[in-house]
CSV table of C-alpha atoms in Angstrom, one decimal:
chain,number,residue,atom,x,y,z
L,1,UNK,CA,197.4,43.1,163.4
L,2,UNK,CA,198.8,45.8,165.8
L,3,UNK,CA,202.3,46.3,166.2
L,4,UNK,CA,205.1,49.1,167.2
L,5,UNK,CA,208.5,49.5,165.9
L,6,UNK,CA,211.6,52.3,166.3
L,7,UNK,CA,212.4,53.7,163.2
L,8,UNK,CA,215.8,55.4,162.6
L,9,UNK,CA,215.0,58.9,163.6
L,10,UNK,CA,212.9,59.9,160.2
L,11,UNK,CA,211.8,63.5,161.0
L,12,UNK,CA,213.2,63.9,164.2
L,13,UNK,CA,216.4,65.4,165.8
L,14,UNK,CA,219.4,63.5,166.4
L,15,UNK,CA,218.3,60.9,169.5
L,16,UNK,CA,214.9,61.4,169.0
L,17,UNK,CA,213.0,58.6,168.3
L,18,UNK,CA,210.4,57.7,165.4
L,19,UNK,CA,207.9,55.0,166.5
L,20,UNK,CA,205.9,53.2,163.9
L,21,UNK,CA,202.7,51.7,164.9
L,22,UNK,CA,200.8,49.5,162.6
L,23,UNK,CA,197.2,48.4,162.8
L,24,UNK,CA,195.0,46.7,159.8
L,25,UNK,CA,191.8,45.0,159.0
L,26,UNK,CA,190.0,45.7,162.5
L,27,UNK,CA,186.1,46.4,163.0
L,28,UNK,CA,184.7,47.7,165.8
L,29,UNK,CA,180.9,46.8,166.1
L,30,UNK,CA,178.2,47.4,168.6
L,31,UNK,CA,176.5,44.0,169.5
L,32,UNK,CA,172.9,43.7,168.1
L,33,UNK,CA,170.3,45.5,170.3
L,34,UNK,CA,173.3,47.0,171.9
L,35,UNK,CA,173.8,50.9,172.9
L,36,UNK,CA,177.7,52.1,172.5
L,37,UNK,CA,178.4,55.2,173.2
L,38,UNK,CA,182.1,56.4,173.4
L,39,UNK,CA,183.7,59.7,173.5
L,40,UNK,CA,185.5,59.7,170.0
L,41,UNK,CA,188.2,58.3,168.1
L,42,UNK,CA,191.5,59.8,168.0
L,43,UNK,CA,194.6,58.5,166.3
L,44,UNK,CA,197.5,61.2,166.2
L,45,UNK,CA,200.8,61.0,163.9
L,46,UNK,CA,203.4,63.7,164.8
L,47,UNK,CA,205.3,65.1,167.3
L,48,UNK,CA,204.8,64.4,171.1
L,49,UNK,CA,206.5,67.1,173.0
L,50,UNK,CA,204.7,67.5,176.0
L,51,UNK,CA,202.1,66.3,178.2
L,52,UNK,CA,203.0,62.7,177.0
L,53,UNK,CA,204.4,59.3,178.3
L,54,UNK,CA,206.8,57.2,176.3
L,55,UNK,CA,206.1,53.7,177.1
L,56,UNK,CA,208.8,52.4,175.2
L,57,UNK,CA,211.8,54.2,176.8
L,58,UNK,CA,209.2,54.6,180.0
L,59,UNK,CA,209.6,58.2,180.6
L,60,UNK,CA,207.7,61.3,180.8
L,61,UNK,CA,207.4,63.8,178.2
L,62,UNK,CA,207.5,67.2,179.5
L,63,UNK,CA,208.0,71.0,178.5
L,64,UNK,CA,209.5,69.8,175.1
L,65,UNK,CA,212.3,67.3,176.8
L,66,UNK,CA,212.2,63.3,176.3
L,67,UNK,CA,210.2,63.8,173.0
L,68,UNK,CA,209.5,61.6,170.2
L,69,UNK,CA,207.8,61.1,166.8
L,70,UNK,CA,204.9,58.6,166.2
L,71,UNK,CA,203.6,57.5,162.3
L,72,UNK,CA,200.9,55.6,162.5
L,73,UNK,CA,200.2,53.1,159.7
L,74,UNK,CA,196.6,52.4,159.9
L,75,UNK,CA,194.5,50.2,157.1
L,76,UNK,CA,190.9,48.9,156.7
L,77,UNK,CA,189.9,50.4,160.1
L,78,UNK,CA,185.8,49.8,160.5
L,79,UNK,CA,183.5,51.5,163.1
L,80,UNK,CA,180.1,49.9,162.9
L,81,UNK,CA,176.6,51.1,164.8
L,82,UNK,CA,178.6,53.3,167.6
L,83,UNK,CA,177.6,56.6,169.1
L,84,UNK,CA,180.1,59.4,169.3
L,85,UNK,CA,179.7,61.8,171.7
L,86,UNK,CA,182.6,63.9,171.0
L,87,UNK,CA,185.2,64.7,168.0
L,88,UNK,CA,186.7,61.9,166.3
L,89,UNK,CA,189.9,63.0,165.0
L,90,UNK,CA,192.5,60.9,162.5
L,91,UNK,CA,195.1,63.7,161.9
L,92,UNK,CA,199.1,63.4,160.9
L,93,UNK,CA,201.7,65.9,160.5
L,94,UNK,CA,204.2,62.7,160.0
L,95,UNK,CA,205.2,62.4,156.6
L,96,UNK,CA,206.0,58.6,157.4
L,97,UNK,CA,202.4,58.0,158.5
L,98,UNK,CA,200.1,56.0,155.7
L,99,UNK,CA,196.3,56.0,156.8
L,100,UNK,CA,194.2,54.0,154.3
L,101,UNK,CA,190.6,53.1,154.6
L,102,UNK,CA,188.7,54.5,157.5
L,103,UNK,CA,184.9,53.2,157.3
L,104,UNK,CA,182.3,54.8,159.5
L,105,UNK,CA,178.6,53.0,159.1
L,106,UNK,CA,175.4,53.0,161.1
L,107,UNK,CA,177.0,55.3,163.8
L,108,UNK,CA,175.7,58.7,165.3
L,109,UNK,CA,177.6,61.5,166.0
L,110,UNK,CA,176.1,63.8,168.9
L,111,UNK,CA,178.6,66.8,169.5
L,112,UNK,CA,176.1,69.2,171.1
L,113,UNK,CA,177.8,72.2,170.1
L,114,UNK,CA,177.4,74.3,166.8
L,115,UNK,CA,179.7,77.1,167.9
L,116,UNK,CA,183.0,78.4,166.1
L,117,UNK,CA,185.6,75.8,167.6
L,118,UNK,CA,187.4,73.1,166.1
L,119,UNK,CA,186.6,70.5,169.1
L,120,UNK,CA,182.8,70.5,167.7
L,121,UNK,CA,184.0,68.9,164.2
L,122,UNK,CA,182.0,65.4,164.3
L,123,UNK,CA,184.6,63.7,162.1
L,124,UNK,CA,187.9,65.1,161.3
L,125,UNK,CA,190.0,63.2,158.7
L,126,UNK,CA,193.4,65.4,158.2
L,127,UNK,CA,196.6,65.3,156.5
L,128,UNK,CA,199.1,68.0,157.0
L,129,UNK,CA,201.5,67.0,153.9
L,130,UNK,CA,199.9,67.3,150.4
L,131,UNK,CA,201.7,63.5,149.8
L,132,UNK,CA,198.6,61.3,149.2
L,133,UNK,CA,199.1,59.2,152.4
L,134,UNK,CA,196.0,59.9,153.4
L,135,UNK,CA,193.2,57.8,151.6
L,136,UNK,CA,189.6,56.4,151.5
L,137,UNK,CA,187.2,57.7,154.0
L,138,UNK,CA,183.8,56.1,153.7
L,139,UNK,CA,180.6,57.3,155.8
L,140,UNK,CA,177.4,55.5,155.3
L,141,UNK,CA,174.1,55.5,156.9
L,142,UNK,CA,175.4,57.7,159.7
L,143,UNK,CA,173.6,60.7,161.6
L,144,UNK,CA,175.5,64.0,162.5
L,145,UNK,CA,173.4,65.8,165.1
L,146,UNK,CA,174.2,69.4,166.4
L,147,UNK,CA,178.1,70.0,165.6
L,148,UNK,CA,180.2,72.6,164.1
L,149,UNK,CA,181.0,70.4,161.1
L,150,UNK,CA,180.1,66.9,160.3
L,151,UNK,CA,182.9,65.7,157.8
L,152,UNK,CA,185.7,67.7,157.6
L,153,UNK,CA,188.8,66.4,155.5
L,154,UNK,CA,192.2,67.8,154.5
L,155,UNK,CA,194.3,66.7,151.8
L,156,UNK,CA,192.4,63.2,151.6
L,157,UNK,CA,192.4,61.1,148.6
L,158,UNK,CA,188.9,59.2,148.0
L,159,UNK,CA,186.1,60.6,150.2
L,160,UNK,CA,182.7,59.1,150.2
L,161,UNK,CA,179.5,60.3,152.3
L,162,UNK,CA,176.5,58.6,151.4
L,163,UNK,CA,173.0,57.7,152.7
L,164,UNK,CA,173.4,60.0,156.0
L,165,UNK,CA,171.6,63.0,157.8
L,166,UNK,CA,172.9,66.1,159.1
L,167,UNK,CA,171.0,68.1,161.3
L,168,UNK,CA,172.1,71.3,162.3
L,169,UNK,CA,175.6,72.5,161.9
L,170,UNK,CA,177.1,76.1,162.6
L,171,UNK,CA,179.2,75.9,159.4
L,172,UNK,CA,179.4,73.3,156.4
L,173,UNK,CA,178.1,69.8,156.5
L,174,UNK,CA,181.0,68.5,154.5
L,175,UNK,CA,184.2,70.0,153.9
L,176,UNK,CA,186.8,68.8,151.4
L,177,UNK,CA,189.8,70.9,152.0
L,178,UNK,CA,193.5,71.4,151.5
L,179,UNK,CA,195.9,74.2,152.1
L,180,UNK,CA,199.3,73.1,150.6
L,181,UNK,CA,198.9,73.5,146.8
L,182,UNK,CA,195.9,72.0,145.0
L,183,UNK,CA,194.1,68.8,146.2
L,184,UNK,CA,193.8,65.7,144.3
L,185,UNK,CA,190.9,63.9,146.1
L,186,UNK,CA,190.7,61.1,143.5
L,187,UNK,CA,186.8,59.8,143.9
L,188,UNK,CA,184.5,62.2,146.0
L,189,UNK,CA,181.1,60.6,146.1
L,190,UNK,CA,178.5,62.5,148.2
L,191,UNK,CA,174.7,60.8,147.5
L,192,UNK,CA,171.7,60.1,149.0
L,193,UNK,CA,171.9,62.5,152.0
L,194,UNK,CA,169.7,64.6,153.8
L,195,UNK,CA,170.9,67.9,154.9
L,196,UNK,CA,168.7,70.0,157.8
L,197,UNK,CA,169.5,73.3,159.2
L,198,UNK,CA,172.9,73.8,157.9
L,199,UNK,CA,174.5,77.2,159.0
L,200,UNK,CA,176.8,77.6,156.0
L,201,UNK,CA,177.3,76.2,152.5
L,202,UNK,CA,176.4,72.1,152.9
L,203,UNK,CA,179.3,71.0,150.6
L,204,UNK,CA,182.6,73.2,151.0
L,205,UNK,CA,186.0,72.4,148.7
L,206,UNK,CA,189.1,74.2,148.4
L,207,UNK,CA,191.4,74.2,145.4
L,208,UNK,CA,190.3,71.0,143.5
L,209,UNK,CA,193.2,69.2,141.4
L,210,UNK,CA,192.3,67.8,138.2
L,211,UNK,CA,192.7,64.3,138.9
L,212,UNK,CA,189.5,64.7,141.0
L,213,UNK,CA,186.1,62.9,139.8
L,214,UNK,CA,183.0,64.3,141.9
L,215,UNK,CA,180.1,63.1,142.2
L,216,UNK,CA,177.1,64.6,144.4
L,217,UNK,CA,173.4,63.4,143.1
L,218,UNK,CA,170.1,62.5,144.8
L,219,UNK,CA,170.8,65.1,148.0
L,220,UNK,CA,168.1,67.1,150.0
L,221,UNK,CA,168.4,70.1,151.8
L,222,UNK,CA,165.9,72.1,154.3
L,223,UNK,CA,166.8,75.4,155.7
L,224,UNK,CA,170.3,75.2,154.7
L,225,UNK,CA,173.1,77.2,152.9
L,226,UNK,CA,174.9,80.5,153.9
L,227,UNK,CA,173.3,83.9,154.2
L,228,UNK,CA,173.3,84.2,150.5
L,229,UNK,CA,171.5,80.9,150.1
L,230,UNK,CA,174.4,79.2,148.4
L,231,UNK,CA,174.7,75.5,149.3
L,232,UNK,CA,178.1,74.5,147.4
L,233,UNK,CA,181.6,76.5,146.7
L,234,UNK,CA,185.0,75.5,145.5
L,235,UNK,CA,187.3,78.2,145.9
L,236,UNK,CA,189.2,77.0,142.4
L,237,UNK,CA,188.3,74.0,140.3
L,238,UNK,CA,191.1,72.8,138.0
L,239,UNK,CA,190.4,71.9,134.1
L,240,UNK,CA,189.9,68.0,133.7
L,241,UNK,CA,187.9,67.4,136.9
L,242,UNK,CA,185.2,65.0,136.3
L,243,UNK,CA,181.4,66.1,137.5
L,244,UNK,CA,178.3,64.0,137.7
L,245,UNK,CA,175.5,65.9,139.7
L,246,UNK,CA,172.0,65.4,139.4
L,247,UNK,CA,169.0,64.8,141.2
L,248,UNK,CA,169.8,67.1,144.1
L,249,UNK,CA,167.0,69.2,145.6
L,250,UNK,CA,168.6,72.0,147.6
L,251,UNK,CA,165.3,74.3,148.5
L,252,UNK,CA,163.9,77.2,146.9
L,253,UNK,CA,166.1,79.8,146.0
L,254,UNK,CA,169.4,78.1,146.9
L,255,UNK,CA,172.4,78.7,144.4
L,256,UNK,CA,175.7,77.4,143.9
L,257,UNK,CA,178.9,79.3,143.4
L,258,UNK,CA,180.6,77.4,140.6
L,259,UNK,CA,179.0,76.8,137.4
L,260,UNK,CA,180.4,73.5,137.2
L,261,UNK,CA,177.9,72.0,140.0
């Protein structure tokens, strides 16, 4: 199901349209034996204010004129067996956006750069608003090769990264972040992964809220961690978080920053 409608200017100024675009229950899958490569997936919700085109009103968006807002409503979108050669970015700054259920399985992310540049994040699942409207990212049996970061999330409720391999990152392999108050992340599951040559902490949390349940089990790592050998860190962990952490092999001399881990 793919559709587009015009809402009554939510979040926009007088006369500025906001388009609601919906897509649900769609799977993009490589055929058996096929090698399918794409540059990346990009789904943007927010203010389009330059260098764009309004296909509904048939006009250019140039230098802040003729602008519009877009709010995606995306549910149950799956990518299976695809190779990505550039950043995949599912992001929203628009409060009306609802993104629930992106799954990447059997995919490969070949970014080719580890430098300090956000363009070299392999998979970014990002909510600028702390409103619970971006949910349920699943990454299973994927490969991340030569990227700045592997999986980066912000204000996301429900993150699962399982049975995947991360080879050579300039920074974290997995980041569960927030920047507007504490992040209640629901169930965070990081299990059965292999981490090689991670250039900073393997797993990085920011300010984690009490509603979060963290499972980190049966992961292995080599030659990973920051300069002090630290492999996991959270800036803060609220009282009430539930933890299930066991069976991890981070390497000799490696440490974690928080006693809860």
